[in-house]
mmCIF file of C-alpha atoms in Angstrom:
data_model
loop_
_atom_site.group_PDB
_atom_site.id
_atom_site.type_symbol
_atom_site.label_atom_id
_atom_site.label_comp_id
_atom_site.label_asym_id
_atom_site.label_seq_id
_atom_site.Cartn_x
_atom_site.Cartn_y
_atom_site.Cartn_z
ATOM 1 C CA UNK L 1 0.149 0.057 -0.256
ATOM 2 C CA UNK L 2 1.338 2.956 -0.996
ATOM 3 C CA UNK L 3 0.923 6.824 1.405
ATOM 4 C CA UNK L 4 2.299 10.097 -0.121
ATOM 5 C CA UNK L 5 1.071 13.348 -2.333
ATOM 6 C CA UNK L 6 -1.726 10.961 -4.618
ATOM 7 C CA UNK L 7 -1.241 12.329 -7.945
ATOM 8 C CA UNK L 8 2.086 11.730 -7.880
ATOM 9 C CA UNK L 9 1.090 7.761 -6.413
ATOM 10 C CA UNK L 10 -1.841 7.964 -9.108
ATOM 11 C CA UNK L 11 1.335 8.775 -11.930
ATOM 12 C CA UNK L 12 3.858 6.204 -10.068
ATOM 13 C CA UNK L 13 1.853 3.818 -9.144
ATOM 14 C CA UNK L 14 2.120 0.297 -12.016
ATOM 15 C CA UNK L 15 6.214 0.857 -11.144
ATOM 16 C CA UNK L 16 6.070 -2.751 -9.749
ATOM 17 C CA UNK L 17 4.557 -3.749 -13.006
ATOM 18 C CA UNK L 18 8.748 -3.756 -13.620
ATOM 19 C CA UNK L 19 9.735 -6.541 -11.568
ATOM 20 C CA UNK L 20 7.103 -9.261 -13.211
ATOM 21 C CA UNK L 21 8.494 -12.485 -13.230
ATOM 22 C CA UNK L 22 11.886 -12.465 -11.686
ATOM 23 C CA UNK L 23 13.076 -12.653 -8.334
ATOM 24 C CA UNK L 24 13.298 -8.750 -7.403
ATOM 25 C CA UNK L 25 12.014 -6.571 -5.324
ATOM 26 C CA UNK L 26 10.250 -3.639 -4.157
ATOM 27 C CA UNK L 27 10.800 -1.427 -1.531
ATOM 28 C CA UNK L 28 9.564 2.391 -2.121
ATOM 29 C CA UNK L 29 9.284 5.885 -0.855
ATOM 30 C CA UNK L 30 8.604 8.913 -1.565
ATOM 31 C CA UNK L 31 10.181 9.484 -5.119
ATOM 32 C CA UNK L 32 13.653 6.180 -3.720
ATOM 33 C CA UNK L 33 13.247 3.729 -5.220
ATOM 34 C CA UNK L 34 15.280 0.832 -3.261
ATOM 35 C CA UNK L 35 15.428 -2.536 -6.153
ATOM 36 C CA UNK L 36 17.530 -5.831 -4.506
ATOM 37 C CA UNK L 37 17.217 -9.424 -4.834
ATOM 38 C CA UNK L 38 19.508 -12.591 -3.019
ATOM 39 C CA UNK L 39 22.493 -13.764 -4.506
ATOM 40 C CA UNK L 40 20.815 -17.135 -4.496
ATOM 41 C CA UNK L 41 18.902 -16.153 -7.724
ATOM 42 C CA UNK L 42 19.729 -15.143 -10.941
ATOM 43 C CA UNK L 43 22.290 -13.137 -11.106
ATOM 44 C CA UNK L 44 20.658 -11.520 -14.403
ATOM 45 C CA UNK L 45 17.681 -10.593 -12.892
ATOM 46 C CA UNK L 46 18.133 -7.645 -11.305
ATOM 47 C CA UNK L 47 19.652 -5.724 -14.654
ATOM 48 C CA UNK L 48 16.321 -6.669 -16.321
ATOM 49 C CA UNK L 49 14.425 -4.990 -14.373
ATOM 50 C CA UNK L 50 17.097 -2.127 -14.892
ATOM 51 C CA UNK L 51 16.322 -2.568 -18.451
ATOM 52 C CA UNK L 52 12.475 -2.664 -17.886
ATOM 53 C CA UNK L 53 13.482 0.707 -14.808
ATOM 54 C CA UNK L 54 14.463 3.031 -17.596
ATOM 55 C CA UNK L 55 12.607 1.808 -20.450
ATOM 56 C CA UNK L 56 9.511 2.741 -17.691
ATOM 57 C CA UNK L 57 11.036 6.322 -17.047
ATOM 58 C CA UNK L 58 11.539 7.582 -20.387
ATOM 59 C CA UNK L 59 7.786 6.544 -21.393
ATOM 60 C CA UNK L 60 6.515 8.030 -18.419
ATOM 61 C CA UNK L 61 9.438 11.181 -18.853
ATOM 62 C CA UNK L 62 10.793 10.488 -15.356
ATOM 63 C CA UNK L 63 14.397 11.908 -14.965
ATOM 64 C CA UNK L 64 16.970 9.053 -12.764
ATOM 65 C CA UNK L 65 19.243 10.808 -11.266
ATOM 66 C CA UNK L 66 22.148 8.527 -11.868
ATOM 67 C CA UNK L 67 24.268 10.120 -9.361
ATOM 68 C CA UNK L 68 22.172 9.002 -6.083
ATOM 69 C CA UNK L 69 22.509 5.630 -7.631
ATOM 70 C CA UNK L 70 25.047 3.093 -7.252
ATOM 71 C CA UNK L 71 25.136 -0.600 -6.225
ATOM 72 C CA UNK L 72 25.647 -1.669 -3.238
ATOM 73 C CA UNK L 73 26.138 -6.096 -2.398
ATOM 74 C CA UNK L 74 25.777 -7.136 1.662
ATOM 75 C CA UNK L 75 27.775 -10.060 2.530
ATOM 76 C CA UNK L 76 29.707 -11.609 5.010
ATOM 77 C CA UNK L 77 33.108 -13.019 2.874
ATOM 78 C CA UNK L 78 36.362 -10.011 3.163
ATOM 79 C CA UNK L 79 37.442 -11.515 0.621
ATOM 80 C CA UNK L 80 35.197 -10.220 -2.070
ATOM 81 C CA UNK L 81 36.637 -7.902 -4.330
ATOM 82 C CA UNK L 82 33.574 -5.687 -5.832
ATOM 83 C CA UNK L 83 35.358 -3.883 -8.147
ATOM 84 C CA UNK L 84 36.450 -6.876 -10.074
ATOM 85 C CA UNK L 85 34.195 -9.691 -9.611
ATOM 86 C CA UNK L 86 30.910 -8.632 -9.493
ATOM 87 C CA UNK L 87 28.523 -8.603 -13.190
ATOM 88 C CA UNK L 88 28.597 -4.659 -14.111
ATOM 89 C CA UNK L 89 25.080 -3.384 -13.903
ATOM 90 C CA UNK L 90 22.995 -0.227 -15.837
ATOM 91 C CA UNK L 91 20.241 2.056 -16.210
ATOM 92 C CA UNK L 92 20.895 2.608 -19.674
ATOM 93 C CA UNK L 93 23.482 3.495 -21.089
ATOM 94 C CA UNK L 94 24.810 4.899 -17.174
ATOM 95 C CA UNK L 95 27.034 1.949 -14.650
ATOM 96 C CA UNK L 96 25.894 1.750 -11.270
ATOM 97 C CA UNK L 97 29.122 2.261 -9.028
ATOM 98 C CA UNK L 98 29.199 -0.476 -6.526
ATOM 99 C CA UNK L 99 29.727 0.819 -3.321
ATOM 100 C CA UNK L 100 30.782 -0.608 0.511
ATOM 101 C CA UNK L 101 28.344 2.022 2.372
ATOM 102 C CA UNK L 102 24.839 3.765 1.095
ATOM 103 C CA UNK L 103 22.809 6.568 2.676
ATOM 104 C CA UNK L 104 20.138 4.751 2.944
ATOM 105 C CA UNK L 105 16.822 7.547 4.556
ATOM 106 C CA UNK L 106 19.453 8.420 7.691
ATOM 107 C CA UNK L 107 21.083 5.362 8.026
ATOM 108 C CA UNK L 108 24.360 4.275 5.862
ATOM 109 C CA UNK L 109 24.423 0.905 5.534
ATOM 110 C CA UNK L 110 27.255 -1.285 5.519
ATOM 111 C CA UNK L 111 27.882 -4.286 3.829
ATOM 112 C CA UNK L 112 28.022 -6.397 6.926
ATOM 113 C CA UNK L 113 25.124 -5.055 8.828
ATOM 114 C CA UNK L 114 28.036 -3.823 11.262
ATOM 115 C CA UNK L 115 26.580 0.373 11.356
ATOM 116 C CA UNK L 116 30.186 1.041 12.421
ATOM 117 C CA UNK L 117 30.352 3.974 10.062
ATOM 118 C CA UNK L 118 27.087 4.859 11.363
ATOM 119 C CA UNK L 119 27.665 5.373 14.161
ATOM 120 C CA UNK L 120 30.954 7.708 13.838
ATOM 121 C CA UNK L 121 28.682 9.706 11.825
ATOM 122 C CA UNK L 122 26.459 10.272 14.660
ATOM 123 C CA UNK L 123 28.232 9.608 17.025
ATOM 124 C CA UNK L 124 30.859 12.873 15.725
ATOM 125 C CA UNK L 125 27.856 15.931 14.492
ATOM 126 C CA UNK L 126 26.484 14.584 18.049
ATOM 127 C CA UNK L 127 29.454 16.105 19.938
ATOM 128 C CA UNK L 128 29.795 18.888 16.943
ATOM 129 C CA UNK L 129 26.334 19.946 17.785
ATOM 130 C CA UNK L 130 26.664 19.810 21.642
ATOM 131 C CA UNK L 131 29.688 21.564 21.771
ATOM 132 C CA UNK L 132 28.202 24.563 19.767
ATOM 133 C CA UNK L 133 25.301 24.654 22.836
ATOM 134 C CA UNK L 134 28.312 24.465 26.171
ATOM 135 C CA UNK L 135 30.203 27.407 23.539
ATOM 136 C CA UNK L 136 26.887 29.491 22.345
ATOM 137 C CA UNK L 137 24.088 29.485 24.918
ATOM 138 C CA UNK L 138 24.620 32.327 28.032
ATOM 139 C CA UNK L 139 22.945 30.479 30.567
ATOM 140 C CA UNK L 140 24.746 27.954 33.067
ATOM 141 C CA UNK L 141 21.209 26.299 34.457
ATOM 142 C CA UNK L 142 21.324 23.080 34.051
ATOM 143 C CA UNK L 143 17.915 23.016 32.877
ATOM 144 C CA UNK L 144 17.975 24.630 30.433
ATOM 145 C CA UNK L 145 21.151 22.903 29.215
ATOM 146 C CA UNK L 146 19.894 19.985 29.713
ATOM 147 C CA UNK L 147 16.436 20.639 27.348
ATOM 148 C CA UNK L 148 19.225 22.127 25.163
ATOM 149 C CA UNK L 149 20.533 18.090 24.946
ATOM 150 C CA UNK L 150 16.954 16.365 24.442
ATOM 151 C CA UNK L 151 16.459 18.832 22.004
ATOM 152 C CA UNK L 152 19.124 19.122 19.379
ATOM 153 C CA UNK L 153 21.318 16.783 20.571
ATOM 154 C CA UNK L 154 19.172 13.952 21.332
ATOM 155 C CA UNK L 155 17.745 12.736 18.480
ATOM 156 C CA UNK L 156 20.817 12.805 16.094
ATOM 157 C CA UNK L 157 21.788 9.411 18.259
ATOM 158 C CA UNK L 158 18.638 8.254 18.656
ATOM 159 C CA UNK L 159 16.597 8.029 14.645
ATOM 160 C CA UNK L 160 16.089 4.507 13.957
ATOM 161 C CA UNK L 161 18.059 3.062 16.400
ATOM 162 C CA UNK L 162 15.676 -0.062 15.222
ATOM 163 C CA UNK L 163 17.259 0.091 12.548
ATOM 164 C CA UNK L 164 20.831 0.129 13.746
ATOM 165 C CA UNK L 165 20.829 0.200 17.531
ATOM 166 C CA UNK L 166 24.608 -1.034 18.429
ATOM 167 C CA UNK L 167 26.091 -4.567 20.018
ATOM 168 C CA UNK L 168 29.718 -3.894 20.473
ATOM 169 C CA UNK L 169 31.170 -1.751 23.900
ATOM 170 C CA UNK L 170 32.856 -0.127 21.214
ATOM 171 C CA UNK L 171 30.497 1.501 19.886
ATOM 172 C CA UNK L 172 27.708 1.705 22.697
ATOM 173 C CA UNK L 173 30.336 3.527 24.732
ATOM 174 C CA UNK L 174 30.647 6.096 21.708
ATOM 175 C CA UNK L 175 27.381 7.074 21.499
ATOM 176 C CA UNK L 176 26.740 7.709 25.407
ATOM 177 C CA UNK L 177 30.115 9.464 25.283
ATOM 178 C CA UNK L 178 28.300 12.090 23.709
ATOM 179 C CA UNK L 179 25.956 12.814 26.962
ATOM 180 C CA UNK L 180 28.784 11.484 29.468
ATOM 181 C CA UNK L 181 30.245 13.970 28.437
ATOM 182 C CA UNK L 182 27.664 16.353 27.585
ATOM 183 C CA UNK L 183 26.487 15.924 31.357
ATOM 184 C CA UNK L 184 30.280 16.024 32.655
ATOM 185 C CA UNK L 185 30.123 19.796 31.933
ATOM 186 C CA UNK L 186 27.120 21.245 33.083
ATOM 187 C CA UNK L 187 27.556 23.233 36.492
ATOM 188 C CA UNK L 188 28.457 21.395 39.804
ATOM 189 C CA UNK L 189 28.139 17.685 37.758
ATOM 190 C CA UNK L 190 31.670 17.622 37.087
ATOM 191 C CA UNK L 191 32.311 15.241 40.377
ATOM 192 C CA UNK L 192 29.580 13.272 40.042
ATOM 193 C CA UNK L 193 30.484 9.615 38.756
ATOM 194 C CA UNK L 194 27.430 9.365 34.933
ATOM 195 C CA UNK L 195 24.710 7.242 36.306
ATOM 196 C CA UNK L 196 24.462 10.695 39.912
ATOM 197 C CA UNK L 197 24.711 12.516 37.099
ATOM 198 C CA UNK L 198 22.020 11.476 35.329
ATOM 199 C CA UNK L 199 19.586 11.051 38.228
ATOM 200 C CA UNK L 200 20.596 14.775 38.854
ATOM 201 C CA UNK L 201 19.256 16.170 35.816
ATOM 202 C CA UNK L 202 16.246 13.467 35.225
ATOM 203 C CA UNK L 203 17.717 11.812 32.252
ATOM 204 C CA UNK L 204 17.932 7.974 31.883
ATOM 205 C CA UNK L 205 20.818 6.628 28.963
ATOM 206 C CA UNK L 206 21.042 6.214 26.157
ATOM 207 C CA UNK L 207 21.215 2.449 25.717
ATOM 208 C CA UNK L 208 18.536 2.270 28.145
ATOM 209 C CA UNK L 209 15.827 4.488 26.200
ATOM 210 C CA UNK L 210 16.828 2.141 22.998
ATOM 211 C CA UNK L 211 15.433 -0.988 24.997
ATOM 212 C CA UNK L 212 12.784 1.309 24.912
ATOM 213 C CA UNK L 213 12.182 2.234 21.547
ATOM 214 C CA UNK L 214 12.402 -1.861 20.845
ATOM 215 C CA UNK L 215 10.538 -2.985 23.013
ATOM 216 C CA UNK L 216 8.016 0.223 22.338
ATOM 217 C CA UNK L 217 8.343 -0.718 18.015
ATOM 218 C CA UNK L 218 7.470 -4.653 19.627
ATOM 219 C CA UNK L 219 4.634 -3.664 21.166
ATOM 220 C CA UNK L 220 3.316 -1.630 18.054
ATOM 221 C CA UNK L 221 3.990 -4.364 15.684
ATOM 222 C CA UNK L 222 1.881 -7.085 18.479
ATOM 223 C CA UNK L 223 -0.865 -5.079 18.268
ATOM 224 C CA UNK L 224 -0.791 -3.980 14.843
ATOM 225 C CA UNK L 225 -0.880 -0.377 15.666
ATOM 226 C CA UNK L 226 1.698 0.108 13.278
ATOM 227 C CA UNK L 227 2.105 -1.081 9.463
ATOM 228 C CA UNK L 228 3.921 -3.972 9.601
ATOM 229 C CA UNK L 229 2.804 -7.461 9.158
ATOM 230 C CA UNK L 230 4.004 -9.335 12.643
ATOM 231 C CA UNK L 231 5.209 -12.121 10.002
ATOM 232 C CA UNK L 232 7.384 -10.662 8.818
ATOM 233 C CA UNK L 233 9.736 -9.651 11.231
ATOM 234 C CA UNK L 234 8.612 -11.902 14.822
ATOM 235 C CA UNK L 235 8.282 -15.621 15.475
ATOM 236 C CA UNK L 236 5.621 -16.095 18.512
ATOM 237 C CA UNK L 237 6.701 -19.084 20.351
ATOM 238 C CA UNK L 238 4.882 -22.316 20.220
ATOM 239 C CA UNK L 239 5.204 -23.488 24.060
ATOM 240 C CA UNK L 240 2.588 -22.268 26.378
ATOM 241 C CA UNK L 241 2.954 -24.592 29.677
ATOM 242 C CA UNK L 242 5.982 -21.896 31.041
ATOM 243 C CA UNK L 243 5.568 -19.261 32.900
ATOM 244 C CA UNK L 244 4.671 -15.408 31.368
ATOM 245 C CA UNK L 245 2.658 -13.739 29.039
ATOM 246 C CA UNK L 246 0.500 -15.229 26.510
ATOM 247 C CA UNK L 247 2.702 -12.801 23.658
ATOM 248 C CA UNK L 248 6.407 -14.832 23.637
ATOM 249 C CA UNK L 249 8.469 -14.481 21.015
ATOM 250 C CA UNK L 250 10.618 -17.018 19.345
ATOM 251 C CA UNK L 251 14.975 -16.402 18.887
ATOM 252 C CA UNK L 252 15.808 -18.703 16.290
ATOM 253 C CA UNK L 253 19.773 -19.284 15.972
ATOM 254 C CA UNK L 254 22.171 -17.261 13.890
ATOM 255 C CA UNK L 255 25.368 -17.723 12.289
ATOM 256 C CA UNK L 256 26.406 -14.319 11.696
ATOM 257 C CA UNK L 257 26.049 -11.103 13.919
ATOM 258 C CA UNK L 258 24.031 -9.620 11.346
ATOM 259 C CA UNK L 259 21.224 -11.834 12.050
ATOM 260 C CA UNK L 260 21.830 -12.339 15.834
ATOM 261 C CA UNK L 261 21.466 -8.149 16.416
ATOM 262 C CA UNK L 262 18.920 -8.419 14.670
ATOM 263 C CA UNK L 263 15.732 -6.842 15.497
ATOM 264 C CA UNK L 264 13.924 -9.622 15.601
ATOM 265 C CA UNK L 265 15.796 -11.661 17.700
ATOM 266 C CA UNK L 266 18.130 -9.088 19.721
ATOM 267 C CA UNK L 267 14.738 -8.000 21.939
ATOM 268 C CA UNK L 268 12.797 -11.481 21.698
ATOM 269 C CA UNK L 269 14.445 -12.161 25.642
ATOM 270 C CA UNK L 270 13.490 -8.172 27.050
ATOM 271 C CA UNK L 271 10.493 -9.118 25.335
ATOM 272 C CA UNK L 272 9.755 -12.281 27.049
ATOM 273 C CA UNK L 273 10.802 -10.816 30.861
ATOM 274 C CA UNK L 274 8.947 -8.558 31.033
ATOM 275 C CA UNK L 275 5.897 -8.454 33.119
ATOM 276 C CA UNK L 276 2.099 -9.185 31.489
ATOM 277 C CA UNK L 277 0.652 -6.859 32.533
ATOM 278 C CA UNK L 278 2.847 -4.718 30.621
ATOM 279 C CA UNK L 279 2.754 -6.540 27.311
ATOM 280 C CA UNK L 280 -0.649 -6.844 27.611
ATOM 281 C CA UNK L 281 -0.536 -2.400 28.010
ATOM 282 C CA UNK L 282 -4.351 -1.125 27.145
ATOM 283 C CA UNK L 283 -2.942 0.941 25.115
ATOM 284 C CA UNK L 284 0.637 2.224 23.616
ATOM 285 C CA UNK L 285 0.965 5.197 26.012
ATOM 286 C CA UNK L 286 0.007 2.499 29.113
ATOM 287 C CA UNK L 287 2.570 0.506 27.798
ATOM 288 C CA UNK L 288 5.833 3.550 28.399
ATOM 289 C CA UNK L 289 4.396 4.232 30.927
ATOM 290 C CA UNK L 290 4.759 1.120 32.397
ATOM 291 C CA UNK L 291 8.216 0.554 31.534
ATOM 292 C CA UNK L 292 9.655 3.313 32.986
ATOM 293 C CA UNK L 293 8.794 0.433 35.954
ATOM 294 C CA UNK L 294 10.877 -2.405 34.545
ATOM 295 C CA UNK L 295 14.991 -2.548 35.244
ATOM 296 C CA UNK L 296 16.346 -2.797 32.488
ATOM 297 C CA UNK L 297 19.378 -1.281 33.809
ATOM 298 C CA UNK L 298 20.234 -6.074 33.655
ATOM 299 C CA UNK L 299 20.449 -5.736 29.466
ATOM 300 C CA UNK L 300 22.904 -2.804 29.462
ATOM 301 C CA UNK L 301 26.636 -3.829 28.122
ATOM 302 C CA UNK L 302 28.637 -1.036 29.238
#
């Protein structure tokens, strides 16, 4: 189902016809198109769809921004030489370049899905903005500075975390270091431990906030409050004899970290351990309020 400006959607509504008879899938967001396929299928299918896309764009007189187009391979193998071994894909006469890192809706996707580059980028951007706040704000009032951090810095560190939430301690600390650094420079906080500063400023650690974000998304998926089918991400456990709530999830086996720490896997243990009253909350707001009373610190790694 498409959402957006009606006339534009009507204009591009038939673009998915280019996938007919191939193993290629498509994702659309506004005027962005992503085509993807597994390498277990024929490599030829992706080029076929690219050719059809060029024909479709020419027919409807839509210009393709080739400077924003690239080919990105997701693989766990270090030995793959993209520039030599990989096939060349074209849209019309334009040859698409291979990329090890691709920015997709503000998130930097790397070929191993470990998001190291994205974590470094957002941490650097957040540090720059936090430093700017301390340099430009004349007031030293802790309340005002904390609100400024929440408004201008924290959204950078929390945008789309359900996709890239880090699992490596180095990346977790890299994200947390921005809030740790900022709170230490607030008047009266220098000699305190990080946990004490958070308590005084009524803040939570960023890792706790990411856990709550994941749990909230899980709640919305399970209770059909979001246009994501639960069957696409979550598998309900068929074991009903154990204690706990009736929405327990099944955690599958993983051979690679990209799958092990994917949203649907990393959230399973925490979700299954939640009290029944929290999971069965009548609304998302009630769920979030009740979640504040649950101790999530035992799931933190730093």
